[in-house]
Coordinates of C-alpha atoms in Angstrom, one line a residue:
M260 CA 158.5 173.4 133.0
S261 CA 156.7 170.1 133.2
K262 CA 158.4 167.4 135.4
V263 CA 157.0 164.6 133.4
L264 CA 159.3 162.1 131.7
V265 CA 158.5 160.6 128.3
H266 CA 157.5 157.0 128.9
S267 CA 154.8 154.7 127.5
L268 CA 153.2 151.4 128.4
F269 CA 151.5 151.3 125.0
S270 CA 153.0 149.4 122.0
D271 CA 151.9 150.3 118.5
F272 CA 149.8 147.1 118.6
D273 CA 148.0 148.3 121.7
I274 CA 147.2 151.6 120.0
N275 CA 145.9 149.9 116.9
L276 CA 143.7 147.6 118.9
F277 CA 142.4 150.5 120.9
K278 CA 141.6 152.6 117.8
A279 CA 139.9 149.5 116.3
G280 CA 137.7 148.9 119.4
K281 CA 139.4 145.6 120.0
H282 CA 141.6 146.2 123.0
Y283 CA 139.9 144.6 126.0
R284 CA 142.6 145.0 128.7
L285 CA 143.0 148.8 128.6
Y286 CA 143.2 148.9 132.4
E287 CA 146.7 147.5 132.0
K288 CA 147.7 150.6 130.1
F289 CA 145.4 153.6 131.0
G290 CA 145.1 155.1 134.4
S291 CA 147.9 155.5 137.0
H292 CA 150.5 152.7 137.4
I293 CA 153.3 152.6 140.0
I294 CA 156.4 151.6 138.1
T295 CA 160.2 152.1 138.2
V296 CA 162.0 153.8 135.4
D297 CA 165.8 153.9 135.3
G298 CA 165.9 153.0 138.9
V299 CA 163.5 155.7 140.0
E300 CA 160.1 154.8 141.4
G301 CA 157.1 156.9 140.4
T302 CA 153.8 156.8 138.6
Y303 CA 152.9 156.5 135.0
F304 CA 149.7 158.3 133.9
A305 CA 147.8 157.8 130.7
V306 CA 144.4 159.3 129.6
W307 CA 142.4 159.5 126.4
A308 CA 141.6 163.1 125.5
P309 CA 141.7 163.6 121.7
S310 CA 140.2 167.1 121.8
A311 CA 142.7 168.4 124.3
K312 CA 145.3 171.1 123.7
S313 CA 147.0 170.1 126.9
V314 CA 146.5 167.7 129.8
S315 CA 148.1 168.1 133.2
V316 CA 148.1 165.9 136.3
V317 CA 147.1 168.0 139.2
G318 CA 147.0 166.8 142.8
D319 CA 148.2 167.0 146.4
F320 CA 151.8 166.6 145.3
N321 CA 151.8 169.8 143.2
F322 CA 149.3 172.0 145.0
W323 CA 146.8 171.3 142.1
N324 CA 149.0 173.5 139.8
D325 CA 148.4 172.6 136.1
Q326 CA 151.8 173.9 135.0
E327 CA 153.9 171.4 137.0
H328 CA 153.1 168.1 135.4
Q329 CA 151.9 168.3 131.8
L330 CA 151.5 165.0 130.0
N331 CA 152.9 164.3 126.5
V332 CA 150.5 163.6 123.6
R333 CA 151.4 160.6 121.5
W334 CA 152.4 161.2 117.9
D335 CA 150.0 158.6 116.4
A336 CA 146.7 160.6 116.5
S337 CA 145.3 158.2 119.1
G338 CA 144.4 161.1 121.5
V339 CA 146.4 159.4 124.3
W340 CA 148.3 161.6 126.7
E341 CA 150.9 160.0 128.9
G342 CA 154.1 160.3 131.0
F343 CA 156.0 159.2 134.0
I344 CA 156.2 161.4 137.1
P345 CA 159.1 160.4 139.5
N346 CA 158.6 160.1 143.2
I347 CA 154.8 160.0 143.2
G348 CA 153.4 156.8 144.7
K349 CA 150.6 155.0 146.4
G350 CA 148.1 157.2 148.1
S351 CA 148.7 160.3 145.9
I352 CA 145.5 162.2 145.1
Y353 CA 145.0 163.5 141.6
K354 CA 142.8 164.6 138.7
Y355 CA 143.4 165.5 135.1
K356 CA 143.2 169.2 134.2
I357 CA 142.3 169.3 130.5
H358 CA 142.4 172.4 128.2
A359 CA 140.2 171.8 125.1
T360 CA 141.8 172.6 121.7
N361 CA 139.2 174.9 120.0
S362 CA 136.6 175.9 122.6
G363 CA 138.9 177.2 125.3
I364 CA 136.9 175.0 127.7
Q365 CA 138.8 173.6 130.7
T366 CA 137.7 170.5 132.6
E367 CA 139.0 168.9 135.7
K368 CA 138.3 165.2 135.7
A369 CA 138.7 162.1 137.8
D370 CA 140.7 159.4 136.1
P371 CA 138.3 157.1 134.2
Y372 CA 140.6 154.1 135.0
A373 CA 141.4 154.9 138.6
R374 CA 141.7 151.9 140.9
R375 CA 140.6 153.9 143.9
C376 CA 138.6 157.1 144.4
E377 CA 138.2 159.5 147.3
H378 CA 135.3 158.9 149.7
P379 CA 132.2 160.8 148.3
P380 CA 131.4 163.6 148.3
K381 CA 135.1 164.1 147.5
T382 CA 135.7 163.3 143.8
A383 CA 139.5 162.9 143.1
S384 CA 141.3 159.8 142.1
I385 CA 144.0 158.0 144.2
V386 CA 147.1 156.3 142.9
W387 CA 146.8 152.7 144.1
D388 CA 148.5 149.4 143.4
N389 CA 146.8 146.0 142.9
D390 CA 148.5 143.9 145.5
Y391 CA 146.4 141.1 147.0
D392 CA 147.2 137.5 147.8
W393 CA 144.1 135.4 146.8
N394 CA 143.1 132.3 148.7
D395 CA 140.2 131.1 146.5
S396 CA 142.1 128.7 144.2
T397 CA 139.8 125.8 145.2
W398 CA 136.7 127.8 144.2
M399 CA 138.3 129.1 141.0
K400 CA 139.2 125.6 139.9
K401 CA 135.6 124.3 140.3
R402 CA 133.5 127.3 139.6
K403 CA 132.7 126.3 136.1
Q404 CA 130.4 123.6 137.5
N405 CA 129.0 126.0 140.1
N406 CA 128.2 128.6 137.5
A407 CA 126.9 126.2 134.9
I408 CA 123.5 126.6 133.4
D409 CA 122.6 123.0 134.6
A410 CA 123.6 123.8 138.2
P411 CA 121.5 125.2 141.1
Y412 CA 121.8 129.0 140.9
S413 CA 120.0 130.8 143.8
V414 CA 121.0 134.4 144.1
Y415 CA 120.7 136.8 147.1
E416 CA 120.6 140.4 145.9
V417 CA 122.2 142.9 148.2
H418 CA 122.7 146.6 148.6
L419 CA 125.8 146.8 150.8
G420 CA 124.9 150.2 152.3
S421 CA 121.6 149.1 153.8
W422 CA 121.9 145.4 154.4
K423 CA 122.9 145.9 158.0
K424 CA 124.1 148.9 159.9
K425 CA 126.0 149.6 163.1
I426 CA 123.1 151.4 164.8
E427 CA 125.2 153.0 167.6
E428 CA 127.6 154.5 165.0
N429 CA 124.9 155.1 162.3
R430 CA 127.1 153.6 159.6
S431 CA 127.0 150.8 157.1
L432 CA 129.2 147.7 157.5
S433 CA 132.7 147.8 156.0
Y434 CA 133.9 145.3 153.4
T435 CA 135.8 143.6 156.1
E436 CA 132.8 143.4 158.4
L437 CA 130.7 142.2 155.5
A438 CA 133.3 139.5 154.8
E439 CA 132.3 138.1 158.2
E440 CA 128.7 138.9 158.7
L441 CA 127.2 138.8 155.2
V442 CA 129.2 135.7 154.2
S443 CA 128.1 133.8 157.3
Y444 CA 124.5 134.7 156.8
V445 CA 124.4 133.8 153.1
K446 CA 126.1 130.5 153.8
K447 CA 123.5 129.6 156.6
M448 CA 120.7 130.6 154.2
E449 CA 122.1 128.2 151.6
F450 CA 122.2 130.6 148.7
T451 CA 124.6 129.7 145.9
H452 CA 125.5 133.3 144.9
V453 CA 125.3 136.9 146.0
E454 CA 124.5 139.7 143.6
L455 CA 125.7 143.1 144.6
M456 CA 124.0 146.2 143.4
P457 CA 126.7 148.4 141.8
I458 CA 129.8 148.8 143.9
M459 CA 131.7 150.8 141.4
E460 CA 132.3 154.4 142.7
Y461 CA 129.3 156.6 142.4
P462 CA 128.7 160.1 143.7
Y463 CA 125.0 160.1 144.6
D464 CA 123.6 157.7 147.3
P465 CA 120.0 157.9 146.1
S466 CA 121.1 156.4 142.7
W467 CA 121.8 153.2 144.6
G468 CA 125.0 153.0 142.6
Y469 CA 123.5 153.0 139.1
Q470 CA 125.0 156.4 138.2
I471 CA 128.7 155.5 138.1
T472 CA 131.7 157.8 137.8
G473 CA 134.5 155.4 138.8
Y474 CA 134.1 152.4 136.7
F475 CA 137.3 150.7 137.8
A476 CA 137.2 151.4 141.5
P477 CA 135.1 149.8 144.2
T478 CA 133.3 152.5 146.2
A479 CA 135.3 154.0 149.0
R480 CA 132.2 154.0 151.2
F481 CA 133.0 150.6 152.7
G482 CA 136.8 150.5 152.5
Y483 CA 139.9 149.9 150.3
P484 CA 140.0 147.9 147.1
E485 CA 141.9 145.1 148.7
E486 CA 139.2 144.9 151.4
F487 CA 136.6 144.4 148.7
K488 CA 138.8 141.6 147.4
L489 CA 138.8 140.1 150.8
L490 CA 135.0 140.1 150.7
V491 CA 135.1 138.3 147.3
D492 CA 137.8 135.9 148.5
T493 CA 135.8 135.0 151.7
L494 CA 132.7 134.4 149.7
H495 CA 134.6 132.0 147.4
Q496 CA 136.2 130.2 150.4
N497 CA 132.7 129.5 151.6
D498 CA 131.6 128.2 148.2
I499 CA 129.5 131.3 147.4
G500 CA 129.7 132.9 143.9
I501 CA 129.5 136.7 143.4
I502 CA 127.7 138.6 140.7
L503 CA 128.3 142.3 140.2
D504 CA 125.7 144.7 138.8
W505 CA 127.3 146.4 135.8
V506 CA 126.0 149.5 134.1
P507 CA 127.2 150.1 130.5
S508 CA 123.9 151.8 129.6
H509 CA 124.4 155.3 130.9
F510 CA 126.4 157.5 133.2
P511 CA 125.9 160.8 135.1
D512 CA 126.9 164.2 133.9
D513 CA 128.8 165.1 137.2
A514 CA 131.6 167.6 136.5
H515 CA 134.3 165.2 137.5
G516 CA 132.9 162.2 135.5
L517 CA 133.0 161.0 132.0
G518 CA 130.6 163.6 130.5
F519 CA 132.1 166.2 128.1
F520 CA 135.4 164.8 129.2
D521 CA 137.9 166.7 127.1
G522 CA 135.6 169.5 126.1
S523 CA 133.8 167.3 123.6
C524 CA 131.3 164.5 123.6
L525 CA 133.9 161.8 124.1
Y526 CA 132.2 158.9 125.9
E527 CA 128.6 160.0 125.3
H528 CA 126.9 160.1 121.9
P529 CA 126.9 163.7 120.6
D530 CA 123.3 163.4 119.3
K531 CA 121.0 163.9 122.3
R532 CA 118.4 161.5 120.7
K533 CA 121.0 158.8 121.2
G534 CA 123.2 160.3 124.0
Y535 CA 120.8 161.5 126.7
H536 CA 118.4 159.4 128.8
P537 CA 115.3 161.4 129.6
D538 CA 114.2 159.1 132.5
W539 CA 117.4 159.1 134.4
K540 CA 118.7 162.5 133.2
S541 CA 122.0 160.8 132.4
L542 CA 124.3 160.4 129.4
I543 CA 124.3 157.4 127.1
F544 CA 127.5 155.8 125.9
N545 CA 128.4 156.2 122.2
Y546 CA 128.5 152.5 121.2
D547 CA 129.4 153.5 117.7
R548 CA 132.8 154.8 118.8
N549 CA 135.6 152.1 118.8
E550 CA 137.5 153.5 121.8
V551 CA 134.3 153.6 123.9
R552 CA 133.5 150.0 123.2
S553 CA 137.1 149.1 124.2
F554 CA 136.6 151.1 127.5
L555 CA 133.4 149.3 128.4
I556 CA 134.5 145.7 127.5
S557 CA 137.8 146.3 129.3
N558 CA 135.8 147.3 132.3
A559 CA 133.7 144.1 132.3
I560 CA 136.9 142.1 131.9
F561 CA 138.6 144.0 134.7
W562 CA 136.1 142.9 137.3
L563 CA 136.3 139.3 136.2
D564 CA 140.0 139.3 136.0
Q565 CA 141.2 141.5 138.9
Y566 CA 138.4 140.9 141.3
H567 CA 137.5 137.2 140.5
A568 CA 133.8 138.1 139.9
D569 CA 131.7 135.0 138.8
G570 CA 129.4 137.0 136.7
L571 CA 127.9 140.3 135.6
R572 CA 124.3 141.3 135.7
V573 CA 124.0 143.9 132.9
D574 CA 121.6 146.6 133.9
A575 CA 118.9 148.2 131.7
V576 CA 119.6 146.2 128.5
A577 CA 116.2 147.2 127.0
S578 CA 117.2 150.9 127.1
M579 CA 120.3 150.0 125.1
L580 CA 118.5 147.8 122.5
F581 CA 115.9 150.3 121.4
L582 CA 116.4 153.8 120.0
D583 CA 112.8 154.8 121.0
Y584 CA 113.2 153.6 124.6
S585 CA 111.2 156.0 126.8
R586 CA 111.1 158.6 124.1
D587 CA 108.2 160.4 122.5
E588 CA 107.4 160.2 118.8
G589 CA 109.9 162.4 116.9
A590 CA 112.4 162.3 119.7
W591 CA 114.4 159.4 118.2
E592 CA 115.8 158.6 114.8
P593 CA 115.4 155.2 113.2
N594 CA 118.4 153.1 112.2
I595 CA 119.6 152.8 108.7
Y596 CA 117.0 150.1 107.9
G597 CA 114.1 152.2 109.4
G598 CA 113.8 150.2 112.5
R599 CA 113.9 151.1 116.2
E600 CA 116.8 148.8 117.2
N601 CA 120.1 150.4 118.2
L602 CA 122.4 148.4 115.9
D603 CA 125.6 149.8 117.5
A604 CA 124.5 148.8 121.0
I605 CA 123.5 145.3 119.7
E606 CA 127.0 144.8 118.1
F607 CA 128.6 146.1 121.4
M608 CA 126.7 143.5 123.5
K609 CA 127.6 140.7 121.1
A610 CA 131.3 141.7 121.2
L611 CA 131.1 141.9 125.0
N612 CA 129.7 138.4 125.4
I613 CA 132.0 136.9 122.9
E614 CA 135.0 138.3 124.7
V615 CA 133.8 137.4 128.2
Y616 CA 132.9 133.8 127.5
Q617 CA 136.1 133.4 125.5
S618 CA 138.3 134.7 128.3
F619 CA 136.2 133.4 131.2
P620 CA 134.1 130.4 130.1
D621 CA 133.3 129.7 133.8
V622 CA 131.3 132.8 134.5
Q623 CA 127.8 134.1 133.6
V624 CA 126.6 137.4 132.0
I625 CA 123.0 138.0 132.9
A626 CA 120.7 140.5 131.0
E627 CA 118.2 142.6 132.9
E628 CA 116.0 142.9 129.8
S629 CA 112.3 143.6 130.0
T630 CA 111.0 143.2 126.4
S631 CA 110.4 140.3 124.1
F632 CA 113.5 141.0 122.1
P633 CA 114.4 137.5 120.7
M634 CA 117.4 135.3 121.5
V635 CA 118.9 137.4 124.3
S636 CA 120.4 134.3 125.9
K637 CA 121.3 132.5 122.7
P638 CA 124.9 132.3 121.3
V639 CA 126.1 135.0 119.0
F640 CA 126.9 132.4 116.3
T641 CA 123.3 131.5 116.1
G642 CA 122.1 135.1 115.8
G643 CA 121.6 135.7 119.6
L644 CA 123.0 138.4 121.8
G645 CA 125.2 135.9 123.7
F646 CA 124.1 136.4 127.3
G647 CA 124.1 133.4 129.6
M648 CA 120.7 134.2 131.2
K649 CA 117.9 136.7 131.0
W650 CA 115.6 138.0 133.8
M651 CA 112.1 136.6 133.4
M652 CA 110.2 139.9 134.0
G653 CA 106.9 138.6 132.6
W654 CA 106.9 135.8 135.2
M655 CA 107.6 138.3 137.9
H656 CA 104.9 140.8 136.9
D657 CA 102.2 138.1 136.3
T658 CA 103.0 136.1 139.5
L659 CA 103.0 139.1 141.8
Q660 CA 99.8 140.4 140.2
Y661 CA 98.1 137.0 140.7
F662 CA 99.2 136.7 144.4
A663 CA 97.9 140.2 145.1
K664 CA 94.4 139.0 144.4
E665 CA 92.1 137.7 147.1
P666 CA 92.0 133.9 146.8
I667 CA 88.3 133.9 146.0
Y668 CA 89.0 135.7 142.7
R669 CA 92.1 133.7 141.7
K670 CA 90.0 131.1 139.8
H671 CA 89.4 133.7 137.2
H672 CA 93.1 134.5 136.8
Q673 CA 94.8 131.1 136.8
N674 CA 96.2 131.9 133.3
D675 CA 98.4 134.5 135.0
L676 CA 100.3 131.7 136.6
T677 CA 100.3 129.1 133.8
F678 CA 101.0 131.5 130.9
S679 CA 104.7 131.6 131.8
M680 CA 105.1 128.0 130.7
T681 CA 104.2 129.0 127.1
Y682 CA 107.5 130.9 126.8
A683 CA 109.6 129.6 129.7
F684 CA 112.1 127.8 127.5
T685 CA 112.6 130.5 124.8
E686 CA 115.4 131.9 126.9
N687 CA 117.6 130.9 129.8
F688 CA 115.5 132.6 132.3
M689 CA 116.3 133.8 135.8
L690 CA 113.2 134.4 138.0
P691 CA 113.8 137.7 139.8
L692 CA 112.1 139.2 142.9
S693 CA 114.5 142.2 142.9
H694 CA 114.9 145.5 144.6
D695 CA 112.8 147.2 141.9
E696 CA 109.7 145.4 143.2
V697 CA 109.9 146.7 146.8
V698 CA 110.3 150.5 146.2
Y699 CA 108.3 153.6 145.1
G700 CA 105.0 152.5 146.6
K701 CA 104.9 149.0 145.2
K702 CA 104.9 147.7 148.8
S703 CA 107.1 144.9 150.1
I704 CA 106.6 141.4 148.8
I705 CA 104.6 140.4 151.9
G706 CA 102.8 143.7 151.7
R707 CA 101.2 142.6 148.5
M708 CA 99.8 139.4 150.0
P709 CA 96.0 139.4 150.9
G710 CA 94.3 138.1 154.0
D711 CA 94.9 138.1 157.7
E712 CA 98.4 137.7 159.1
W713 CA 98.4 133.9 158.9
Q714 CA 97.2 134.0 155.2
K715 CA 99.7 136.7 154.3
F716 CA 102.6 134.5 155.5
A717 CA 101.1 131.4 154.0
N718 CA 100.8 133.2 150.7
L719 CA 104.4 134.3 150.9
R720 CA 105.7 130.8 151.6
L721 CA 103.6 129.5 148.7
L722 CA 104.9 132.2 146.4
Y723 CA 108.5 131.3 147.2
S724 CA 107.8 127.6 146.9
Y725 CA 106.2 128.1 143.5
M726 CA 109.2 130.2 142.4
F727 CA 111.8 127.6 143.5
T728 CA 110.0 124.7 141.8
H729 CA 109.3 126.7 138.6
P730 CA 111.9 126.2 135.8
G731 CA 114.7 128.8 135.8
T732 CA 117.4 130.1 138.2
K733 CA 116.3 132.3 141.2
L734 CA 117.0 135.8 142.6
L735 CA 115.6 137.2 145.8
F736 CA 116.3 140.7 147.2
M737 CA 117.5 141.1 150.7
G738 CA 114.7 141.4 153.4
A739 CA 112.3 139.4 151.3
E740 CA 113.7 136.2 152.7
F741 CA 112.2 137.0 156.2
G742 CA 109.1 138.9 155.1
Q743 CA 110.1 142.5 155.8
H744 CA 106.9 144.6 155.9
N745 CA 108.4 147.9 155.0
E746 CA 109.5 148.9 151.5
W747 CA 113.3 148.9 151.1
D748 CA 114.9 152.2 152.1
F749 CA 118.6 152.6 151.0
Q750 CA 119.2 154.9 154.0
K751 CA 118.1 152.3 156.6
S752 CA 119.1 148.9 157.7
L753 CA 116.9 145.9 157.1
D754 CA 114.4 145.3 159.9
W755 CA 116.4 142.5 161.5
H756 CA 114.4 142.8 164.7
L757 CA 111.5 141.0 162.9
L758 CA 113.3 137.7 163.3
A759 CA 112.2 137.8 167.0
Y760 CA 108.7 136.8 165.6
D761 CA 107.9 133.2 164.6
Y762 CA 106.2 134.0 161.3
H763 CA 109.2 135.9 160.0
T764 CA 111.6 133.2 161.3
G765 CA 109.3 130.7 159.5
V766 CA 109.7 132.5 156.2
K767 CA 113.5 132.6 156.7
N768 CA 113.5 128.8 157.4
T769 CA 111.3 128.3 154.3
I770 CA 113.9 130.0 152.1
T771 CA 116.7 128.0 153.7
D772 CA 115.0 124.7 153.1
L773 CA 114.0 125.7 149.5
N774 CA 117.6 126.4 148.8
K775 CA 118.5 123.0 150.2
L776 CA 115.8 121.4 148.1
Y777 CA 117.0 123.2 145.0
K778 CA 120.5 122.0 145.5
K779 CA 119.6 118.5 146.6
Y780 CA 117.3 117.4 143.7
P781 CA 118.7 117.4 140.1
A782 CA 115.1 117.5 138.9
L783 CA 115.0 121.2 139.9
Y784 CA 118.2 122.2 138.0
D785 CA 119.4 119.6 135.5
K786 CA 117.0 120.8 132.9
Q787 CA 115.9 124.2 134.3
F788 CA 116.2 125.8 130.8
D789 CA 115.0 122.7 128.9
R790 CA 111.4 121.9 127.9
D791 CA 112.1 118.2 128.7
G792 CA 112.6 119.2 132.4
F793 CA 108.9 120.2 132.9
Q794 CA 105.5 118.5 132.4
W795 CA 102.1 119.6 133.5
I796 CA 99.9 117.2 135.4
S797 CA 97.0 119.7 135.8
Y798 CA 96.9 123.4 134.9
D799 CA 93.1 123.8 134.3
D800 CA 91.5 123.3 137.7
H801 CA 90.5 126.9 137.9
E802 CA 87.6 126.2 140.3
N803 CA 89.9 124.9 143.0
S804 CA 92.9 127.2 142.1
I805 CA 95.2 124.2 142.1
I806 CA 98.1 123.4 139.7
A807 CA 100.2 120.3 139.7
Y808 CA 103.4 119.6 137.6
I809 CA 106.4 117.4 137.2
R810 CA 110.1 118.5 137.3
K811 CA 112.6 116.1 135.7
G812 CA 116.3 115.7 135.8
N813 CA 118.7 113.8 133.5
E814 CA 118.2 110.5 135.1
E815 CA 114.9 108.7 134.8
K816 CA 114.7 108.4 138.6
D817 CA 115.1 112.1 139.1
I818 CA 111.6 113.4 139.1
L819 CA 109.6 115.5 141.6
I820 CA 105.9 116.1 141.8
I821 CA 104.7 119.6 142.8
I822 CA 101.2 120.5 143.9
C823 CA 100.1 124.1 144.7
N824 CA 96.9 125.2 146.4
F825 CA 96.3 128.9 145.9
T826 CA 93.3 129.1 148.2
P827 CA 92.9 128.9 152.0
V828 CA 90.5 125.9 151.6
P829 CA 92.2 122.6 152.3
R830 CA 91.4 119.8 149.8
T831 CA 91.0 116.2 150.9
D832 CA 91.5 113.1 148.6
Y833 CA 92.5 115.3 145.7
K834 CA 93.4 113.0 142.8
I835 CA 96.3 113.6 140.5
G836 CA 97.7 111.5 137.6
L837 CA 101.2 110.2 137.9
P838 CA 103.8 108.8 135.5
Q839 CA 104.8 105.6 137.5
D840 CA 103.9 103.2 140.2
G841 CA 105.2 103.2 143.8
K842 CA 104.7 105.7 146.7
L843 CA 104.7 109.4 146.9
V844 CA 107.2 110.6 149.6
L845 CA 106.8 114.1 150.9
V846 CA 110.1 116.1 150.7
F847 CA 108.8 119.6 151.3
N848 CA 105.6 121.2 152.5
S849 CA 105.3 125.0 152.9
D850 CA 102.4 124.4 155.3
D851 CA 104.7 122.6 157.8
K852 CA 104.3 123.9 161.4
K853 CA 108.1 124.7 161.5
Y854 CA 107.5 127.4 158.9
G855 CA 104.4 128.8 160.6
G856 CA 101.9 126.6 158.7
S857 CA 98.9 124.8 159.9
G858 CA 100.5 121.3 159.8
I859 CA 97.0 119.7 159.3
Y860 CA 98.1 117.4 156.5
N861 CA 101.6 116.0 156.5
S862 CA 101.4 112.4 155.3
K863 CA 105.0 111.2 154.7
E864 CA 104.0 108.5 152.2
I865 CA 101.1 108.1 149.9
K866 CA 100.3 105.0 147.9
I867 CA 100.1 105.3 144.1
T868 CA 97.5 103.1 142.4
K869 CA 97.0 101.9 138.9
D870 CA 94.3 104.3 137.8
N871 CA 94.0 106.3 134.6
W872 CA 93.8 110.0 135.5
H873 CA 95.1 113.2 133.9
Y874 CA 96.0 111.0 130.8
R875 CA 98.4 108.9 132.9
E876 CA 98.3 105.3 134.0
Y877 CA 98.7 105.9 137.7
A878 CA 97.2 108.2 140.3
A879 CA 97.2 109.1 143.9
E880 CA 94.8 110.9 146.3
I881 CA 96.4 113.6 148.3
N882 CA 95.2 115.8 151.2
I883 CA 96.3 119.3 150.3
P884 CA 96.7 122.0 153.0
P885 CA 95.5 125.6 152.6
L886 CA 97.7 128.1 150.7
S887 CA 100.5 125.6 150.3
A888 CA 103.0 123.9 148.0
M889 CA 103.9 120.3 148.4
V890 CA 106.9 118.6 146.8
F891 CA 107.0 114.8 146.5
K892 CA 109.5 112.3 145.1
I893 CA 108.4 108.8 143.9
K894 CA 109.8 105.8 145.7
K895 CA 109.4 102.6 143.7

């Protein structure tokens, strides 16, 4: 006989919201919860399995016997199985043994809502509480201004398993160690935010975390859930925001995961044309199912609520938007209007963003979206998808393609650089140089740069300077900030030994100073998504491969002048038109000797004269170093 007591955390209202796809706090109900009933402490379990004939909790407390603790199915046709098991508490290991109604199939599944999972390759769930005393109230009170779209937003993208390793022990750093070492490093580098590649529990290391089985549990690879909270807390105490990679696009078909959960296609779409991803050999969520939408949006809210995340970067949005994504002709079915858009996924994303920004108006949801789908970062009420920002993949591809060319040929490809400004303000764009650009034979960022060693590093500093002065927020993958030569390998630590060499230290110092520059001058962030914040001075000097532009802030005095020379030929007395009188004062030069540059031209102040040039009333003549970016402010 089952030793499960009848008990429920669900009200009728909860069930109605769940069935309608409108319950966005399901983690408060589903899963395992340590509670006291009639003076007895134990654990309440609840799981959604509408195609089940019976559901048992099996674990280390009942020798994995499915006859001991059989849950009770609710009377309301919700498909929810639940019950209270006395004397089971924190640390108990368990799964759900599910017998399907018609097929006779049995599955043994990890809890979709588990707060903690066993360390891979083990796959069971662990009963856990949510106790943690947060110390980040100062950050939480002011984070709305730190996460605003008119604030400096410079992101350091990190894969926790390979950022740094304890070589002698051949292991990655723990959450606790990262709270000390990673936080200290990011603070010194002056980044405003960290983005973590998925930390939700995943079974397969080579997936980098993008094939998730434990959506509500930080991976056990690096420690306990409260230790991950310590990492978040420490980042916040050091004025650093945290963005989590989030994957609502697909999930693996591992036996203990969400796939074929109760003997039916419960979380995945039953039609393989909509429910199976051919590239990743994974299953696609059924966005048409109300309960699945509730699960996913509850998961997004969970990380913002329970873990104080400052934002979510939503992975693979393009694969969700289009029914024909990576599919051959005939392998997909058009929507009801004959189009290729996945209307259910679009409605899901709109509902997600409405709920997130309504509940957490001080965070950001960022779309990794690689197509020209319109209005991704525009509000839902105007017809947009409602994201706060979108990755600017076109800028990334065009810019890296341009920099890979020998400088002598760049004059024929200047449009690769300038083209981004034709669409830069159609979305709230983030400029990404992410992990995807340093794997699978693409080479590292510095590995793409042409020329001898000096030119490679000068090109790299120029690329980063152009990136930080281009409109939009910024993202840089770990290792790129000091010019790692090797491609990223998730099994190995970054090549920290390179910082013993001046060129690599010079790149690191360049990034630090660019972050300082970005945060110091409102011209670089006040209007980073606004056409009024940018003006060309000169974009058509193809022969010299030079561009010059103005960045503007809200105040009239907040303007910066940027000049980039994409060749190794220095230019003397190069004239540019300027908007006002006074003196040009140099505030940044990527060719400075402290970065590993030549240092040949470093005039601190340059007189502006009344002289019509570039359709402006004033002008100045500047000596421009080779392969460099210079940033000036105007002193009246």
